[in-house]
PDB file of C-alpha atoms in Angstrom:
ATOM      1  CA  UNK P   1     -27.747 -35.729 -12.428  1.00  0.00           C
ATOM      2  CA  UNK P   2     -31.352 -36.780 -12.458  1.00  0.00           C
ATOM      3  CA  UNK P   3     -34.139 -35.091 -14.374  1.00  0.00           C
ATOM      4  CA  UNK P   4     -35.764 -34.684 -10.959  1.00  0.00           C
ATOM      5  CA  UNK P   5     -33.204 -31.896 -10.350  1.00  0.00           C
ATOM      6  CA  UNK P   6     -34.639 -29.887 -13.264  1.00  0.00           C
ATOM      7  CA  UNK P   7     -37.346 -27.600 -11.851  1.00  0.00           C
ATOM      8  CA  UNK P   8     -39.884 -28.249 -14.611  1.00  0.00           C
ATOM      9  CA  UNK P   9     -39.938 -31.968 -13.728  1.00  0.00           C
ATOM     10  CA  UNK P  10     -40.685 -31.406 -10.032  1.00  0.00           C
ATOM     11  CA  UNK P  11     -44.427 -31.784 -10.733  1.00  0.00           C
ATOM     12  CA  UNK P  12     -43.940 -35.444 -11.679  1.00  0.00           C
ATOM     13  CA  UNK P  13     -44.181 -38.294  -9.183  1.00  0.00           C
ATOM     14  CA  UNK P  14     -41.276 -40.617  -8.429  1.00  0.00           C
ATOM     15  CA  UNK P  15     -42.915 -43.401 -10.451  1.00  0.00           C
ATOM     16  CA  UNK P  16     -43.358 -41.068 -13.440  1.00  0.00           C
ATOM     17  CA  UNK P  17     -39.734 -39.957 -13.202  1.00  0.00           C
ATOM     18  CA  UNK P  18     -38.648 -43.598 -12.940  1.00  0.00           C
ATOM     19  CA  UNK P  19     -40.631 -44.419 -16.107  1.00  0.00           C
ATOM     20  CA  UNK P  20     -38.911 -41.569 -17.976  1.00  0.00           C
ATOM     21  CA  UNK P  21     -35.457 -42.591 -16.740  1.00  0.00           C
ATOM     22  CA  UNK P  22     -36.111 -46.150 -17.926  1.00  0.00           C
ATOM     23  CA  UNK P  23     -36.737 -44.833 -21.457  1.00  0.00           C
ATOM     24  CA  UNK P  24     -33.501 -42.830 -21.591  1.00  0.00           C
ATOM     25  CA  UNK P  25     -30.149 -43.977 -22.923  1.00  0.00           C
ATOM     26  CA  UNK P  26     -26.994 -42.693 -21.208  1.00  0.00           C
ATOM     27  CA  UNK P  27     -24.203 -41.510 -23.509  1.00  0.00           C
ATOM     28  CA  UNK P  28     -20.899 -39.724 -23.378  1.00  0.00           C
ATOM     29  CA  UNK P  29     -19.408 -37.579 -26.118  1.00  0.00           C
ATOM     30  CA  UNK P  30     -15.840 -36.342 -26.416  1.00  0.00           C
ATOM     31  CA  UNK P  31     -14.976 -32.721 -27.152  1.00  0.00           C
ATOM     32  CA  UNK P  32     -15.766 -31.819 -30.815  1.00  0.00           C
ATOM     33  CA  UNK P  33     -18.045 -34.840 -31.365  1.00  0.00           C
ATOM     34  CA  UNK P  34     -21.313 -34.144 -33.175  1.00  0.00           C
ATOM     35  CA  UNK P  35     -24.524 -34.912 -31.272  1.00  0.00           C
ATOM     36  CA  UNK P  36     -26.894 -33.725 -33.998  1.00  0.00           C
ATOM     37  CA  UNK P  37     -25.727 -33.085 -37.554  1.00  0.00           C
ATOM     38  CA  UNK P  38     -26.951 -30.227 -39.734  1.00  0.00           C
ATOM     39  CA  UNK P  39     -29.106 -31.740 -42.493  1.00  0.00           C
ATOM     40  CA  UNK P  40     -30.110 -34.816 -40.447  1.00  0.00           C
ATOM     41  CA  UNK P  41     -33.390 -35.229 -38.573  1.00  0.00           C
ATOM     42  CA  UNK P  42     -33.135 -34.736 -34.795  1.00  0.00           C
ATOM     43  CA  UNK P  43     -34.360 -37.974 -33.248  1.00  0.00           C
ATOM     44  CA  UNK P  44     -33.644 -37.357 -29.568  1.00  0.00           C
ATOM     45  CA  UNK P  45     -34.186 -34.938 -26.731  1.00  0.00           C
ATOM     46  CA  UNK P  46     -30.844 -34.457 -25.007  1.00  0.00           C
ATOM     47  CA  UNK P  47     -30.670 -34.207 -21.211  1.00  0.00           C
ATOM     48  CA  UNK P  48     -27.246 -32.644 -20.629  1.00  0.00           C
ATOM     49  CA  UNK P  49     -25.834 -33.890 -17.319  1.00  0.00           C
ATOM     50  CA  UNK P  50     -22.339 -32.383 -17.534  1.00  0.00           C
ATOM     51  CA  UNK P  51     -20.314 -30.296 -19.938  1.00  0.00           C
ATOM     52  CA  UNK P  52     -21.040 -27.684 -22.596  1.00  0.00           C
ATOM     53  CA  UNK P  53     -22.385 -28.036 -26.125  1.00  0.00           C
ATOM     54  CA  UNK P  54     -22.922 -25.505 -28.912  1.00  0.00           C
ATOM     55  CA  UNK P  55     -25.403 -25.222 -31.738  1.00  0.00           C
ATOM     56  CA  UNK P  56     -23.499 -24.329 -34.886  1.00  0.00           C
ATOM     57  CA  UNK P  57     -24.745 -23.182 -38.253  1.00  0.00           C
ATOM     58  CA  UNK P  58     -22.363 -23.840 -41.143  1.00  0.00           C
ATOM     59  CA  UNK P  59     -22.755 -22.102 -44.484  1.00  0.00           C
ATOM     60  CA  UNK P  60     -20.113 -23.004 -47.078  1.00  0.00           C
ATOM     61  CA  UNK P  61     -16.826 -21.843 -45.526  1.00  0.00           C
ATOM     62  CA  UNK P  62     -18.284 -19.942 -42.557  1.00  0.00           C
ATOM     63  CA  UNK P  63     -19.408 -21.225 -39.184  1.00  0.00           C
ATOM     64  CA  UNK P  64     -21.679 -19.334 -36.801  1.00  0.00           C
ATOM     65  CA  UNK P  65     -22.347 -20.157 -33.155  1.00  0.00           C
ATOM     66  CA  UNK P  66     -26.095 -19.975 -32.582  1.00  0.00           C
ATOM     67  CA  UNK P  67     -26.039 -20.783 -28.865  1.00  0.00           C
ATOM     68  CA  UNK P  68     -24.245 -22.546 -26.015  1.00  0.00           C
ATOM     69  CA  UNK P  69     -25.955 -25.045 -23.696  1.00  0.00           C
ATOM     70  CA  UNK P  70     -24.708 -25.671 -20.155  1.00  0.00           C
ATOM     71  CA  UNK P  71     -25.582 -28.572 -17.850  1.00  0.00           C
ATOM     72  CA  UNK P  72     -28.112 -29.215 -16.439  1.00  0.00           C
ATOM     73  CA  UNK P  73     -30.316 -28.557 -19.450  1.00  0.00           C
ATOM     74  CA  UNK P  74     -32.684 -30.263 -21.868  1.00  0.00           C
ATOM     75  CA  UNK P  75     -32.438 -29.348 -25.533  1.00  0.00           C
ATOM     76  CA  UNK P  76     -32.609 -30.527 -29.129  1.00  0.00           C
ATOM     77  CA  UNK P  77     -32.950 -28.946 -32.564  1.00  0.00           C
ATOM     78  CA  UNK P  78     -36.610 -28.243 -31.803  1.00  0.00           C
ATOM     79  CA  UNK P  79     -37.974 -27.590 -35.275  1.00  0.00           C
ATOM     80  CA  UNK P  80     -36.419 -30.779 -36.645  1.00  0.00           C
ATOM     81  CA  UNK P  81     -37.480 -32.827 -33.618  1.00  0.00           C
ATOM     82  CA  UNK P  82     -41.093 -31.626 -33.675  1.00  0.00           C
ATOM     83  CA  UNK P  83     -41.711 -31.368 -37.427  1.00  0.00           C
ATOM     84  CA  UNK P  84     -39.413 -34.240 -38.508  1.00  0.00           C
ATOM     85  CA  UNK P  85     -37.543 -31.912 -40.893  1.00  0.00           C
ATOM     86  CA  UNK P  86     -33.817 -31.581 -41.575  1.00  0.00           C
ATOM     87  CA  UNK P  87     -31.779 -29.777 -38.910  1.00  0.00           C
ATOM     88  CA  UNK P  88     -30.751 -26.240 -39.769  1.00  0.00           C
ATOM     89  CA  UNK P  89     -27.736 -26.433 -37.472  1.00  0.00           C
ATOM     90  CA  UNK P  90     -25.444 -28.968 -35.811  1.00  0.00           C
ATOM     91  CA  UNK P  91     -24.966 -29.522 -32.102  1.00  0.00           C
ATOM     92  CA  UNK P  92     -21.413 -30.354 -31.042  1.00  0.00           C
ATOM     93  CA  UNK P  93     -19.666 -31.044 -27.752  1.00  0.00           C
ATOM     94  CA  UNK P  94     -17.511 -28.067 -26.733  1.00  0.00           C
ATOM     95  CA  UNK P  95     -16.187 -30.100 -23.792  1.00  0.00           C
ATOM     96  CA  UNK P  96     -16.473 -33.785 -22.945  1.00  0.00           C
ATOM     97  CA  UNK P  97     -20.096 -34.323 -21.959  1.00  0.00           C
ATOM     98  CA  UNK P  98     -22.384 -36.830 -20.287  1.00  0.00           C
ATOM     99  CA  UNK P  99     -26.023 -36.911 -21.280  1.00  0.00           C
ATOM    100  CA  UNK P 100     -29.174 -38.984 -21.545  1.00  0.00           C
ATOM    101  CA  UNK P 101     -31.155 -39.320 -24.760  1.00  0.00           C
ATOM    102  CA  UNK P 102     -34.916 -39.734 -25.077  1.00  0.00           C
ATOM    103  CA  UNK P 103     -36.112 -40.680 -28.545  1.00  0.00           C
ATOM    104  CA  UNK P 104     -39.054 -38.997 -30.243  1.00  0.00           C
ATOM    105  CA  UNK P 105     -40.911 -42.325 -30.197  1.00  0.00           C
ATOM    106  CA  UNK P 106     -40.283 -42.834 -26.452  1.00  0.00           C
ATOM    107  CA  UNK P 107     -41.370 -39.267 -25.753  1.00  0.00           C
ATOM    108  CA  UNK P 108     -44.700 -39.954 -27.479  1.00  0.00           C
ATOM    109  CA  UNK P 109     -45.105 -43.102 -25.359  1.00  0.00           C
ATOM    110  CA  UNK P 110     -44.295 -41.060 -22.237  1.00  0.00           C
ATOM    111  CA  UNK P 111     -46.926 -38.453 -23.164  1.00  0.00           C
ATOM    112  CA  UNK P 112     -49.552 -41.209 -23.153  1.00  0.00           C
ATOM    113  CA  UNK P 113     -48.345 -42.750 -19.882  1.00  0.00           C
ATOM    114  CA  UNK P 114     -47.709 -39.366 -18.157  1.00  0.00           C
ATOM    115  CA  UNK P 115     -50.272 -36.771 -19.336  1.00  0.00           C
ATOM    116  CA  UNK P 116     -48.706 -34.048 -17.130  1.00  0.00           C
ATOM    117  CA  UNK P 117     -45.516 -34.389 -19.153  1.00  0.00           C
ATOM    118  CA  UNK P 118     -47.072 -32.159 -21.839  1.00  0.00           C
ATOM    119  CA  UNK P 119     -47.197 -29.339 -19.254  1.00  0.00           C
ATOM    120  CA  UNK P 120     -43.516 -29.900 -18.505  1.00  0.00           C
ATOM    121  CA  UNK P 121     -42.695 -29.859 -22.232  1.00  0.00           C
ATOM    122  CA  UNK P 122     -44.668 -26.637 -22.675  1.00  0.00           C
ATOM    123  CA  UNK P 123     -42.800 -24.951 -19.815  1.00  0.00           C
ATOM    124  CA  UNK P 124     -39.443 -26.042 -21.268  1.00  0.00           C
ATOM    125  CA  UNK P 125     -40.473 -24.826 -24.727  1.00  0.00           C
ATOM    126  CA  UNK P 126     -41.479 -21.433 -23.312  1.00  0.00           C
ATOM    127  CA  UNK P 127     -38.161 -21.156 -21.445  1.00  0.00           C
ATOM    128  CA  UNK P 128     -36.352 -21.882 -24.719  1.00  0.00           C
ATOM    129  CA  UNK P 129     -38.427 -19.251 -26.506  1.00  0.00           C
ATOM    130  CA  UNK P 130     -37.623 -16.664 -23.815  1.00  0.00           C
ATOM    131  CA  UNK P 131     -33.889 -17.475 -24.069  1.00  0.00           C
ATOM    132  CA  UNK P 132     -33.926 -17.051 -27.857  1.00  0.00           C
ATOM    133  CA  UNK P 133     -35.918 -13.821 -27.510  1.00  0.00           C
ATOM    134  CA  UNK P 134     -33.385 -12.470 -24.985  1.00  0.00           C
ATOM    135  CA  UNK P 135     -30.492 -13.427 -27.284  1.00  0.00           C
ATOM    136  CA  UNK P 136     -32.105 -11.624 -30.220  1.00  0.00           C
ATOM    137  CA  UNK P 137     -32.766  -8.549 -28.070  1.00  0.00           C
ATOM    138  CA  UNK P 138     -29.120  -8.553 -26.989  1.00  0.00           C
ATOM    139  CA  UNK P 139     -27.903  -8.768 -30.606  1.00  0.00           C
ATOM    140  CA  UNK P 140     -30.191  -5.900 -31.642  1.00  0.00           C
ATOM    141  CA  UNK P 141     -29.737  -3.516 -28.711  1.00  0.00           C
ATOM    142  CA  UNK P 142     -26.260  -4.034 -27.228  1.00  0.00           C
ATOM    143  CA  UNK P 143     -22.889  -3.215 -28.734  1.00  0.00           C
ATOM    144  CA  UNK P 144     -20.327  -6.071 -28.897  1.00  0.00           C
ATOM    145  CA  UNK P 145     -18.562  -5.041 -25.672  1.00  0.00           C
ATOM    146  CA  UNK P 146     -21.824  -4.984 -23.701  1.00  0.00           C
ATOM    147  CA  UNK P 147     -22.842  -8.351 -25.234  1.00  0.00           C
ATOM    148  CA  UNK P 148     -19.487  -9.789 -24.139  1.00  0.00           C
ATOM    149  CA  UNK P 149     -19.825  -8.436 -20.596  1.00  0.00           C
ATOM    150  CA  UNK P 150     -23.407  -9.735 -20.373  1.00  0.00           C
ATOM    151  CA  UNK P 151     -22.304 -13.170 -21.547  1.00  0.00           C
ATOM    152  CA  UNK P 152     -19.490 -13.289 -18.982  1.00  0.00           C
ATOM    153  CA  UNK P 153     -21.808 -12.128 -16.225  1.00  0.00           C
ATOM    154  CA  UNK P 154     -24.348 -14.855 -17.057  1.00  0.00           C
ATOM    155  CA  UNK P 155     -21.744 -17.608 -17.668  1.00  0.00           C
ATOM    156  CA  UNK P 156     -18.426 -16.760 -15.951  1.00  0.00           C
ATOM    157  CA  UNK P 157     -16.978 -20.209 -16.737  1.00  0.00           C
ATOM    158  CA  UNK P 158     -16.928 -19.373 -20.457  1.00  0.00           C
ATOM    159  CA  UNK P 159     -13.382 -18.042 -20.652  1.00  0.00           C
ATOM    160  CA  UNK P 160     -11.887 -21.160 -19.146  1.00  0.00           C
ATOM    161  CA  UNK P 161     -13.908 -23.722 -21.080  1.00  0.00           C
ATOM    162  CA  UNK P 162     -14.814 -22.319 -24.500  1.00  0.00           C
ATOM    163  CA  UNK P 163     -12.326 -21.242 -27.203  1.00  0.00           C
ATOM    164  CA  UNK P 164     -12.319 -17.472 -27.741  1.00  0.00           C
ATOM    165  CA  UNK P 165     -12.951 -17.979 -31.460  1.00  0.00           C
ATOM    166  CA  UNK P 166     -16.279 -19.651 -30.589  1.00  0.00           C
ATOM    167  CA  UNK P 167     -17.191 -16.853 -28.181  1.00  0.00           C
ATOM    168  CA  UNK P 168     -16.439 -14.272 -30.896  1.00  0.00           C
ATOM    169  CA  UNK P 169     -18.665 -16.140 -33.355  1.00  0.00           C
ATOM    170  CA  UNK P 170     -21.463 -16.292 -30.770  1.00  0.00           C
ATOM    171  CA  UNK P 171     -21.184 -12.526 -30.255  1.00  0.00           C
ATOM    172  CA  UNK P 172     -21.255 -11.923 -34.014  1.00  0.00           C
ATOM    173  CA  UNK P 173     -17.760 -10.422 -34.155  1.00  0.00           C
ATOM    174  CA  UNK P 174     -14.302 -11.498 -35.320  1.00  0.00           C
ATOM    175  CA  UNK P 175     -11.778 -12.960 -32.903  1.00  0.00           C
ATOM    176  CA  UNK P 176      -9.601  -9.861 -33.537  1.00  0.00           C
ATOM    177  CA  UNK P 177     -12.489  -7.600 -32.430  1.00  0.00           C
ATOM    178  CA  UNK P 178     -12.988  -9.769 -29.333  1.00  0.00           C
ATOM    179  CA  UNK P 179      -9.294  -9.474 -28.520  1.00  0.00           C
ATOM    180  CA  UNK P 180      -9.584  -5.669 -28.688  1.00  0.00           C
ATOM    181  CA  UNK P 181     -12.669  -5.695 -26.455  1.00  0.00           C
ATOM    182  CA  UNK P 182     -10.915  -7.890 -23.883  1.00  0.00           C
ATOM    183  CA  UNK P 183      -7.873  -5.597 -23.926  1.00  0.00           C
ATOM    184  CA  UNK P 184     -10.082  -2.499 -23.423  1.00  0.00           C
ATOM    185  CA  UNK P 185     -11.892  -4.155 -20.508  1.00  0.00           C
ATOM    186  CA  UNK P 186      -8.582  -5.187 -18.947  1.00  0.00           C
ATOM    187  CA  UNK P 187      -7.263  -1.607 -19.226  1.00  0.00           C
ATOM    188  CA  UNK P 188     -10.449  -0.235 -17.627  1.00  0.00           C
ATOM    189  CA  UNK P 189     -10.083  -2.679 -14.721  1.00  0.00           C
ATOM    190  CA  UNK P 190      -6.426  -1.729 -14.219  1.00  0.00           C
ATOM    191  CA  UNK P 191      -7.259   1.997 -14.257  1.00  0.00           C
ATOM    192  CA  UNK P 192     -10.093   1.552 -11.748  1.00  0.00           C
ATOM    193  CA  UNK P 193      -7.805  -0.433  -9.415  1.00  0.00           C
ATOM    194  CA  UNK P 194      -5.223   2.380  -9.313  1.00  0.00           C
TER     195      UNK P 194
END
């Protein structure tokens, strides 16, 4: 995948895209590997080419899924990356992934060389804000079953690629509650088919 395939980057010329690609480092991570560790400082923007990652907040013995990221997508722990503060959550590979990394330093160089890149960054930041806002709205206004159905509708590949325990954590429920919800949905489908 090339960053050219990400809509926000379509405003950049081929030479500008080439310059950005030259600054990036290609990497692969295996399932369960940590890309960004909670408590560290996020040093890279991550251009996810394939696979799924999750942002995870750990507090003593509990782990909470903050979000899932699906390719193609650009992400990082934004507050840490921008303010150079410690990450509040970790980002781990849910599946094997391929990605490209752009360091904070190289991004600053790219901003100087490609002034329009700030517009691209702003658009990506706004998209991230809208996604977080939608997630919060979902948590506040939908019951767990409706949140589960919405998640499946938006990302049907979830059931095959992400452990149910992680999905339950993302929804803010226990895996036992998720099992009940799935059973109820299955019964409703069977009744409607008859």
